[in-house]
């Protein structure tokens, strides 16, 4: 297509707005001046821009995951399971995006990263409060993590609230109880600030759901949405671990964690254990 053809096509679009002296533009709506001026390198190295943008993009996706998951929790609590399915399906699609982000970051070589790594000081993705919020809304509660955020009272309070609130799996278990399944009262009335541990009554309830799909279609769909999210989350954790190993090997992380060692350990954790246990027993 020639430039003349492009210009003729543009001119033929009679309805296109071009005068924005007193109107909101695309850039105004998205506050692009703020967004695109936030990538401030601390070194002169070319690849630091990649490093910053990948983490900015991931934080935006995490924000949307939190937004959708918290809305799904409210919908499940209100008995609106169908509404929650759309939100949880969207979370899975978002997860596929942040997994692919590791493929882009992995183009950063060890030699390139070492050129600006010291500029990070003790700053580390380990400190991402949005990542902790995702873990909290999924039910994985780690009290020692909260100390990291005492510097910012607003963020600290946000995390405290999520830390003590029921997670996605808690409200799913409550939905089982509301639908007539006999759930251990200690589970329904548990301290939500504790990481969930599997329970026989919950396993039996899910087993019944999976053996009687037609009778419990909504609960079956809910269970599969949870499995989708956990599956993608584990894939995200794995790609994270392998990308870190590829770039820094087994060095200590900038935030003081064991790096690859820490990331390997969390691969063994399950948010929704009974939904994986029953697959062997069905």
Short mmCIF file of C-alpha atoms in Angstrom, two decimals:
data_model
loop_
_atom_site.label_atom_id
_atom_site.label_comp_id
_atom_site.label_asym_id
_atom_site.label_seq_id
_atom_site.Cartn_x
_atom_site.Cartn_y
_atom_site.Cartn_z
CA UNK A 1 0.00 0.00 0.00
CA UNK A 2 1.50 3.36 -1.07
CA UNK A 3 1.63 6.49 1.08
CA UNK A 4 -0.75 8.16 -1.39
CA UNK A 5 -3.26 5.34 -0.95
CA UNK A 6 -2.97 5.59 2.86
CA UNK A 7 -3.49 9.37 2.75
CA UNK A 8 -6.47 9.02 0.40
CA UNK A 9 -8.00 6.39 2.69
CA UNK A 10 -7.55 8.65 5.72
CA UNK A 11 -9.12 11.63 3.93
CA UNK A 12 -12.09 9.48 2.89
CA UNK A 13 -12.95 8.89 6.56
CA UNK A 14 -15.07 12.02 6.90
CA UNK A 15 -16.10 11.35 10.51
CA UNK A 16 -12.61 11.18 12.05
CA UNK A 17 -12.13 13.81 14.78
CA UNK A 18 -8.96 15.87 14.45
CA UNK A 19 -9.60 18.93 16.62
CA UNK A 20 -8.87 18.04 20.26
CA UNK A 21 -8.07 21.48 21.69
CA UNK A 22 -11.05 21.16 24.05
CA UNK A 23 -11.71 17.43 23.93
CA UNK A 24 -10.27 14.41 25.70
CA UNK A 25 -7.87 12.35 23.60
CA UNK A 26 -6.84 8.70 23.84
CA UNK A 27 -3.65 9.78 25.59
CA UNK A 28 -5.59 11.94 28.05
CA UNK A 29 -7.97 9.11 28.93
CA UNK A 30 -5.14 6.64 29.58
CA UNK A 31 -2.90 9.26 31.21
CA UNK A 32 -0.11 8.18 28.89
CA UNK A 33 2.12 11.08 29.95
CA UNK A 34 2.26 9.54 33.43
CA UNK A 35 2.44 5.95 32.25
CA UNK A 36 5.14 6.38 29.62
CA UNK A 37 7.29 8.68 31.72
CA UNK A 38 7.52 6.08 34.52
CA UNK A 39 10.31 4.05 32.90
CA UNK A 40 13.31 5.74 34.50
CA UNK A 41 16.59 3.91 34.09
CA UNK A 42 19.19 4.14 36.84
CA UNK A 43 21.97 3.17 34.45
CA UNK A 44 22.88 3.97 30.85
CA UNK A 45 22.56 0.34 29.84
CA UNK A 46 20.21 -0.32 26.92
CA UNK A 47 18.60 -3.44 28.43
CA UNK A 48 17.48 -1.83 31.66
CA UNK A 49 14.49 -0.47 29.71
CA UNK A 50 13.41 -4.05 28.95
CA UNK A 51 13.76 -4.98 32.62
CA UNK A 52 11.62 -2.05 33.79
CA UNK A 53 8.88 -2.42 31.17
CA UNK A 54 8.45 -6.15 31.75
CA UNK A 55 7.89 -5.51 35.45
CA UNK A 56 5.55 -2.57 34.80
CA UNK A 57 3.45 -4.68 32.43
CA UNK A 58 3.36 -7.56 34.91
CA UNK A 59 2.21 -5.25 37.70
CA UNK A 60 -0.63 -3.97 35.51
CA UNK A 61 -1.74 -7.54 34.79
CA UNK A 62 -1.50 -8.36 38.51
CA UNK A 63 -3.74 -5.37 39.23
CA UNK A 64 -6.36 -6.78 36.88
CA UNK A 65 -6.04 -10.30 38.36
CA UNK A 66 -6.72 -8.85 41.82
CA UNK A 67 -9.65 -6.79 40.50
CA UNK A 68 -11.26 -9.82 38.83
CA UNK A 69 -10.56 -12.30 41.64
CA UNK A 70 -11.94 -10.05 44.36
CA UNK A 71 -15.06 -9.47 42.26
CA UNK A 72 -15.39 -13.24 41.76
CA UNK A 73 -15.12 -13.77 45.53
CA UNK A 74 -17.99 -11.33 46.09
CA UNK A 75 -20.08 -12.98 43.36
CA UNK A 76 -19.60 -16.46 44.86
CA UNK A 77 -20.50 -15.15 48.31
CA UNK A 78 -23.74 -13.79 46.83
CA UNK A 79 -24.51 -17.10 45.13
CA UNK A 80 -23.89 -15.68 41.65
CA UNK A 81 -21.66 -18.49 40.42
CA UNK A 82 -22.26 -17.89 36.73
CA UNK A 83 -21.05 -14.29 37.04
CA UNK A 84 -17.90 -15.49 38.81
CA UNK A 85 -17.08 -17.90 35.98
CA UNK A 86 -16.57 -15.05 33.49
CA UNK A 87 -14.23 -13.27 35.90
CA UNK A 88 -12.23 -16.40 36.71
CA UNK A 89 -11.95 -17.31 33.03
CA UNK A 90 -10.54 -13.84 32.42
CA UNK A 91 -7.99 -14.37 35.19
CA UNK A 92 -6.73 -17.48 33.40
CA UNK A 93 -6.33 -15.55 30.15
CA UNK A 94 -4.40 -12.82 31.98
CA UNK A 95 -2.16 -15.47 33.50
CA UNK A 96 -1.24 -16.67 30.02
CA UNK A 97 -0.06 -13.14 29.25
CA UNK A 98 2.21 -12.80 32.26
CA UNK A 99 3.66 -16.26 31.60
CA UNK A 100 4.66 -15.14 28.10
CA UNK A 101 6.33 -12.06 29.61
CA UNK A 102 9.05 -14.35 30.97
CA UNK A 103 9.90 -15.33 27.39
CA UNK A 104 10.64 -11.69 26.64
CA UNK A 105 12.67 -11.16 29.82
CA UNK A 106 14.69 -14.30 29.13
CA UNK A 107 16.24 -12.52 26.13
CA UNK A 108 18.27 -10.63 28.76
CA UNK A 109 21.62 -12.41 29.11
CA UNK A 110 23.59 -12.75 32.38
CA UNK A 111 26.31 -10.42 31.07
CA UNK A 112 23.74 -7.76 30.17
CA UNK A 113 21.92 -7.96 33.51
CA UNK A 114 25.17 -7.67 35.47
CA UNK A 115 25.74 -4.28 33.82
CA UNK A 116 22.91 -2.71 35.84
CA UNK A 117 21.94 -5.21 38.58
CA UNK A 118 23.85 -3.32 41.27
CA UNK A 119 21.67 -0.24 40.58
CA UNK A 120 18.65 -2.14 41.98
CA UNK A 121 20.09 -2.14 45.51
CA UNK A 122 17.76 -4.32 47.62
CA UNK A 123 14.76 -3.76 45.34
CA UNK A 124 13.31 -7.07 44.17
CA UNK A 125 10.18 -8.53 42.63
CA UNK A 126 9.97 -10.49 45.89
CA UNK A 127 8.64 -7.24 47.39
CA UNK A 128 5.77 -6.81 44.90
CA UNK A 129 2.78 -6.10 47.12
CA UNK A 130 0.38 -6.91 44.29
CA UNK A 131 1.90 -10.37 43.93
CA UNK A 132 1.35 -10.85 47.68
CA UNK A 133 -2.24 -9.69 47.26
CA UNK A 134 -2.74 -12.33 44.57
CA UNK A 135 -1.40 -14.98 46.94
CA UNK A 136 -3.64 -13.69 49.74
CA UNK A 137 -6.84 -13.66 47.64
CA UNK A 138 -6.00 -17.20 46.54
CA UNK A 139 -5.58 -18.21 50.19
CA UNK A 140 -1.81 -18.47 50.68
CA UNK A 141 -1.07 -16.39 53.79
CA UNK A 142 2.52 -15.73 54.92
CA UNK A 143 2.71 -13.47 58.01
CA UNK A 144 6.43 -12.66 57.86
CA UNK A 145 5.92 -11.07 54.44
CA UNK A 146 3.84 -8.23 55.92
CA UNK A 147 6.86 -6.65 57.60
CA UNK A 148 8.28 -5.72 54.20
CA UNK A 149 5.43 -3.26 53.66
CA UNK A 150 5.48 -1.36 56.97
CA UNK A 151 7.23 1.49 55.14
CA UNK A 152 3.92 2.33 53.41
CA UNK A 153 0.95 2.37 55.86
CA UNK A 154 -1.65 2.42 53.08
CA UNK A 155 -0.19 -0.63 51.32
CA UNK A 156 0.35 -2.37 54.65
CA UNK A 157 -3.31 -1.88 55.59
CA UNK A 158 -4.44 -3.12 52.17
CA UNK A 159 -2.45 -6.30 52.71
CA UNK A 160 -3.65 -6.68 56.30
CA UNK A 161 -7.27 -6.53 55.13
CA UNK A 162 -6.66 -9.21 52.47
CA UNK A 163 -4.65 -11.27 54.94
CA UNK A 164 -7.62 -11.60 57.30
CA UNK A 165 -10.30 -11.93 54.61
CA UNK A 166 -11.57 -15.22 53.14
CA UNK A 167 -9.75 -16.24 49.97
CA UNK A 168 -11.18 -17.61 46.74
CA UNK A 169 -11.08 -21.21 47.96
CA UNK A 170 -12.72 -20.30 51.27
CA UNK A 171 -15.78 -18.90 49.50
CA UNK A 172 -15.83 -21.90 47.14
CA UNK A 173 -15.97 -24.20 50.18
CA UNK A 174 -18.71 -22.02 51.65
CA UNK A 175 -20.61 -22.49 48.38
CA UNK A 176 -20.36 -26.26 48.87
CA UNK A 177 -21.91 -25.89 52.34
CA UNK A 178 -24.67 -23.61 51.03
CA UNK A 179 -25.53 -26.30 48.49
CA UNK A 180 -26.10 -28.90 51.17
CA UNK A 181 -22.71 -30.57 51.49
CA UNK A 182 -21.56 -31.50 54.98
CA UNK A 183 -18.41 -29.45 55.58
CA UNK A 184 -16.37 -29.57 58.78
CA UNK A 185 -17.55 -26.54 60.85
CA UNK A 186 -13.95 -25.85 61.82
CA UNK A 187 -13.21 -25.18 58.16
CA UNK A 188 -16.20 -22.88 57.68
CA UNK A 189 -15.35 -20.91 60.83
CA UNK A 190 -11.58 -21.04 60.52
CA UNK A 191 -9.11 -18.19 60.96
CA UNK A 192 -8.69 -16.91 57.40
CA UNK A 193 -5.28 -15.46 58.21
CA UNK A 194 -3.94 -19.03 58.24
CA UNK A 195 -2.99 -20.80 55.04
CA UNK A 196 -5.64 -23.39 54.20
CA UNK A 197 -4.85 -27.05 54.86
CA UNK A 198 -6.77 -29.87 53.21
CA UNK A 199 -9.76 -31.43 54.93
CA UNK A 200 -11.51 -34.76 54.40
CA UNK A 201 -15.01 -33.26 54.39
CA UNK A 202 -14.04 -30.85 51.61
CA UNK A 203 -12.46 -33.67 49.61
CA UNK A 204 -15.60 -35.78 49.95
CA UNK A 205 -17.78 -32.87 48.83
CA UNK A 206 -15.71 -32.27 45.70
CA UNK A 207 -15.62 -36.01 45.03
CA UNK A 208 -19.42 -36.06 45.05
CA UNK A 209 -19.53 -33.07 42.70
CA UNK A 210 -17.21 -34.78 40.21
CA UNK A 211 -19.11 -38.07 40.40
CA UNK A 212 -22.45 -36.31 39.83
CA UNK A 213 -21.61 -33.58 37.35
CA UNK A 214 -25.15 -33.23 35.99
CA UNK A 215 -26.57 -32.67 39.47
CA UNK A 216 -23.89 -30.17 40.51
CA UNK A 217 -22.98 -28.49 37.22
CA UNK A 218 -22.32 -25.03 38.66
CA UNK A 219 -20.07 -26.34 41.42
CA UNK A 220 -18.28 -28.53 38.88
CA UNK A 221 -17.66 -25.50 36.68
CA UNK A 222 -16.40 -23.56 39.70
CA UNK A 223 -13.99 -26.35 40.57
CA UNK A 224 -12.60 -26.47 37.04
CA UNK A 225 -12.13 -22.68 36.98
CA UNK A 226 -10.10 -23.00 40.18
CA UNK A 227 -7.99 -25.78 38.68
CA UNK A 228 -7.36 -23.62 35.60
CA UNK A 229 -6.10 -20.77 37.77
CA UNK A 230 -3.87 -23.01 39.87
CA UNK A 231 -2.48 -24.72 36.78
CA UNK A 232 -1.58 -21.41 35.15
CA UNK A 233 -0.18 -20.07 38.42
CA UNK A 234 2.15 -23.05 38.71
CA UNK A 235 3.27 -22.54 35.14
CA UNK A 236 3.94 -18.87 35.93
CA UNK A 237 6.00 -19.88 38.98
CA UNK A 238 7.96 -22.40 36.93
CA UNK A 239 8.74 -19.92 34.14
CA UNK A 240 9.74 -17.38 36.79
CA UNK A 241 12.15 -19.84 38.37
CA UNK A 242 13.69 -20.91 35.05
CA UNK A 243 14.08 -17.31 33.85
CA UNK A 244 15.85 -16.34 37.08
CA UNK A 245 18.08 -19.42 36.83
CA UNK A 246 18.88 -18.58 33.21
CA UNK A 247 19.88 -14.99 34.03
CA UNK A 248 21.55 -15.16 37.48
CA UNK A 249 21.95 -18.88 38.17
CA UNK A 250 21.85 -19.60 41.90
CA UNK A 251 22.93 -16.17 43.15
CA UNK A 252 21.15 -14.64 46.16
CA UNK A 253 18.29 -12.38 45.02
CA UNK A 254 18.61 -8.60 45.30
CA UNK A 255 15.92 -8.71 48.00
CA UNK A 256 17.92 -11.24 50.04
CA UNK A 257 15.95 -14.38 49.14
CA UNK A 258 17.72 -17.56 48.06
CA UNK A 259 16.57 -16.83 44.52
CA UNK A 260 16.10 -20.00 42.52
CA UNK A 261 16.04 -22.08 45.71
CA UNK A 262 13.10 -20.12 47.11
CA UNK A 263 11.24 -20.25 43.79
CA UNK A 264 11.69 -24.03 43.58
CA UNK A 265 10.29 -24.51 47.09
CA UNK A 266 7.05 -22.65 46.39
CA UNK A 267 6.41 -24.84 43.34
CA UNK A 268 5.29 -27.56 45.74
CA UNK A 269 2.48 -25.47 47.26
CA UNK A 270 -1.15 -25.98 46.24
CA UNK A 271 -3.90 -23.40 46.79
CA UNK A 272 -6.75 -25.88 46.23
CA UNK A 273 -5.33 -29.24 47.38
CA UNK A 274 -8.48 -31.38 47.36
CA UNK A 275 -9.19 -30.54 43.72
CA UNK A 276 -5.87 -32.18 42.83
CA UNK A 277 -6.15 -35.06 45.30
CA UNK A 278 -9.46 -36.28 43.91
CA UNK A 279 -8.01 -36.69 40.43
CA UNK A 280 -6.06 -39.69 41.65
CA UNK A 281 -9.02 -41.13 43.57
CA UNK A 282 -11.80 -40.70 41.02
#
